[in-house]
Short mmCIF file of C-alpha atoms in Angstrom, two decimals:
data_model
loop_
_atom_site.label_atom_id
_atom_site.label_comp_id
_atom_site.label_asym_id
_atom_site.label_seq_id
_atom_site.Cartn_x
_atom_site.Cartn_y
_atom_site.Cartn_z
CA UNK A 1 -101.24 -72.22 -3.31
CA UNK A 2 -104.33 -72.80 -5.44
CA UNK A 3 -105.30 -69.11 -5.21
CA UNK A 4 -102.15 -68.07 -7.09
CA UNK A 5 -102.71 -70.34 -10.04
CA UNK A 6 -100.83 -73.51 -9.17
CA UNK A 7 -102.29 -76.40 -11.11
CA UNK A 8 -104.10 -79.15 -9.21
CA UNK A 9 -101.64 -81.73 -10.49
CA UNK A 10 -98.75 -79.67 -9.13
CA UNK A 11 -100.57 -79.25 -5.81
CA UNK A 12 -101.02 -83.02 -5.51
CA UNK A 13 -97.38 -83.56 -6.48
CA UNK A 14 -96.15 -81.11 -3.85
CA UNK A 15 -98.25 -82.74 -1.13
CA UNK A 16 -96.97 -86.19 -2.08
CA UNK A 17 -93.38 -84.97 -2.30
CA UNK A 18 -93.58 -83.47 1.20
CA UNK A 19 -95.10 -86.62 2.70
CA UNK A 20 -92.62 -88.90 0.96
CA UNK A 21 -89.70 -86.66 1.92
CA UNK A 22 -90.63 -86.89 5.57
CA UNK A 23 -91.05 -90.69 5.36
CA UNK A 24 -87.73 -91.07 3.51
CA UNK A 25 -85.88 -88.91 6.06
CA UNK A 26 -87.23 -90.99 8.95
CA UNK A 27 -86.32 -94.19 7.09
CA UNK A 28 -82.77 -93.01 6.43
CA UNK A 29 -82.39 -92.06 10.09
CA UNK A 30 -83.56 -95.53 11.17
CA UNK A 31 -81.17 -97.24 8.75
CA UNK A 32 -78.30 -95.02 9.93
CA UNK A 33 -79.21 -95.83 13.53
CA UNK A 34 -79.18 -99.52 12.72
CA UNK A 35 -75.68 -99.19 11.28
CA UNK A 36 -74.49 -97.36 14.39
CA UNK A 37 -75.90 -100.15 16.56
CA UNK A 38 -74.27 -102.69 14.22
CA UNK A 39 -70.92 -100.96 14.49
CA UNK A 40 -71.08 -100.83 18.30
CA UNK A 41 -72.49 -104.34 18.89
CA UNK A 42 -71.21 -106.17 15.82
CA UNK A 43 -74.51 -108.01 15.17
CA UNK A 44 -73.71 -108.24 11.47
CA UNK A 45 -76.23 -106.36 9.33
CA UNK A 46 -76.05 -106.97 5.60
CA UNK A 47 -73.99 -104.45 3.66
CA UNK A 48 -76.55 -102.43 1.74
CA UNK A 49 -75.60 -100.41 -1.30
CA UNK A 50 -76.21 -96.70 -1.72
CA UNK A 51 -78.97 -97.56 -4.24
CA UNK A 52 -81.06 -98.74 -1.28
CA UNK A 53 -81.76 -95.13 -0.35
CA UNK A 54 -82.94 -94.25 -3.86
CA UNK A 55 -85.11 -97.36 -3.92
CA UNK A 56 -86.61 -96.48 -0.57
CA UNK A 57 -87.56 -93.04 -1.91
CA UNK A 58 -89.68 -94.66 -4.63
CA UNK A 59 -91.36 -96.76 -1.94
CA UNK A 60 -92.08 -93.63 0.12
CA UNK A 61 -93.51 -91.80 -2.92
CA UNK A 62 -95.80 -94.72 -3.68
CA UNK A 63 -97.06 -94.90 -0.08
CA UNK A 64 -97.60 -91.14 0.07
CA UNK A 65 -99.49 -91.14 -3.26
CA UNK A 66 -101.77 -93.95 -2.07
CA UNK A 67 -102.67 -92.16 1.17
CA UNK A 68 -103.07 -88.84 -0.62
CA UNK A 69 -105.57 -90.44 -3.02
CA UNK A 70 -107.52 -92.15 -0.22
CA UNK A 71 -107.72 -89.01 1.89
CA UNK A 72 -108.73 -86.95 -1.14
CA UNK A 73 -111.50 -89.42 -1.95
CA UNK A 74 -112.76 -89.63 1.64
CA UNK A 75 -112.13 -86.14 2.88
CA UNK A 76 -109.86 -84.94 5.64
CA UNK A 77 -112.13 -85.55 8.61
CA UNK A 78 -112.97 -88.48 10.81
CA UNK A 79 -114.74 -90.22 7.92
CA UNK A 80 -111.50 -90.31 5.95
CA UNK A 81 -109.54 -91.66 8.90
CA UNK A 82 -112.07 -94.45 9.51
CA UNK A 83 -112.06 -95.47 5.85
CA UNK A 84 -108.25 -95.46 5.72
CA UNK A 85 -108.18 -97.58 8.88
CA UNK A 86 -110.68 -100.07 7.38
CA UNK A 87 -108.73 -100.29 4.12
CA UNK A 88 -105.51 -100.84 6.04
CA UNK A 89 -107.03 -103.69 8.05
CA UNK A 90 -108.23 -105.34 4.83
CA UNK A 91 -104.79 -104.91 3.25
CA UNK A 92 -102.98 -106.23 6.33
CA UNK A 93 -105.08 -109.37 6.40
CA UNK A 94 -105.25 -109.96 2.65
CA UNK A 95 -101.73 -109.10 1.54
CA UNK A 96 -99.90 -111.78 3.48
CA UNK A 97 -97.77 -109.37 5.49
CA UNK A 98 -98.98 -110.60 8.90
CA UNK A 99 -100.55 -113.93 7.98
CA UNK A 100 -98.77 -115.81 5.19
CA UNK A 101 -100.97 -116.23 2.13
CA UNK A 102 -100.47 -120.01 2.36
CA UNK A 103 -102.84 -119.97 5.35
CA UNK A 104 -105.45 -117.88 3.58
CA UNK A 105 -107.97 -119.00 0.95
CA UNK A 106 -106.53 -119.02 -2.58
CA UNK A 107 -108.77 -116.17 -3.75
CA UNK A 108 -107.56 -113.85 -0.97
CA UNK A 109 -103.94 -114.76 -1.71
CA UNK A 110 -104.36 -113.94 -5.41
CA UNK A 111 -106.06 -110.63 -4.67
CA UNK A 112 -103.63 -109.81 -1.85
CA UNK A 113 -100.55 -109.73 -4.03
CA UNK A 114 -102.16 -106.90 -6.04
CA UNK A 115 -103.05 -104.86 -2.96
CA UNK A 116 -100.74 -101.89 -2.38
CA UNK A 117 -99.40 -103.31 0.90
CA UNK A 118 -98.56 -106.58 -0.82
CA UNK A 119 -96.73 -104.72 -3.59
CA UNK A 120 -94.87 -102.54 -1.09
CA UNK A 121 -93.83 -105.57 0.94
CA UNK A 122 -92.63 -107.46 -2.15
CA UNK A 123 -90.74 -104.38 -3.41
CA UNK A 124 -89.10 -103.81 -0.04
CA UNK A 125 -88.02 -107.45 0.27
CA UNK A 126 -86.66 -107.52 -3.27
CA UNK A 127 -84.87 -104.21 -2.71
CA UNK A 128 -83.23 -105.38 0.51
CA UNK A 129 -82.07 -108.72 -0.92
CA UNK A 130 -80.95 -107.39 -4.31
CA UNK A 131 -83.57 -109.19 -6.43
CA UNK A 132 -85.46 -106.09 -7.55
CA UNK A 133 -87.07 -106.39 -10.98
CA UNK A 134 -88.33 -103.79 -13.43
CA UNK A 135 -91.88 -104.99 -12.80
CA UNK A 136 -91.55 -104.13 -9.09
CA UNK A 137 -90.57 -100.58 -10.03
CA UNK A 138 -93.40 -100.33 -12.58
CA UNK A 139 -95.98 -101.44 -9.99
CA UNK A 140 -94.88 -98.80 -7.50
CA UNK A 141 -94.73 -96.16 -10.21
CA UNK A 142 -98.25 -97.11 -11.21
CA UNK A 143 -99.50 -96.63 -7.64
CA UNK A 144 -97.75 -93.25 -7.54
CA UNK A 145 -99.20 -91.99 -10.82
CA UNK A 146 -102.70 -93.19 -9.97
CA UNK A 147 -102.49 -91.53 -6.55
CA UNK A 148 -101.31 -88.23 -8.00
CA UNK A 149 -103.99 -88.38 -10.71
CA UNK A 150 -106.85 -89.14 -8.32
CA UNK A 151 -105.70 -86.44 -5.93
CA UNK A 152 -105.41 -83.86 -8.69
CA UNK A 153 -108.78 -84.69 -10.29
CA UNK A 154 -110.73 -84.67 -7.06
CA UNK A 155 -109.05 -81.49 -5.80
CA UNK A 156 -109.92 -79.82 -9.11
CA UNK A 157 -113.57 -80.80 -8.77
CA UNK A 158 -113.63 -79.75 -5.14
CA UNK A 159 -112.20 -76.28 -5.90
CA UNK A 160 -114.49 -75.83 -8.91
CA UNK A 161 -117.54 -76.34 -6.68
CA UNK A 162 -116.48 -73.57 -4.29
#
């Protein structure tokens, strides 16, 4: 694509859109499967609105933009995978997703709520329970724009060196 004049920002946007589209499709299939199981077994899932699917797309875009930025920074090889794995371990421990932040030192709890995984978890919980705020949407949009920007800038520098 870059040989035919597509801008680096568009290239990053296309990559993120493809990744987020795949994640969103899998998510929708899981939610649909849960409703089928609910209909058959009658376990009583909450009645989600159609807006849930639009909200989940923003979550998928934010996640895809984050991983696009990290892989662009680190490269596509083993080095990138190891760094992504290390960052994910730090986010899992610090964000309060596995261990509640009440059991962690105060400093880690304060930092953890600003980690992407902490923001994604808070957004997802607020989306599911109908308490979504504008600030939740702004935070995810911020992660998305930063991810697209980093990916575009580093791809531009990488192609200029070739």
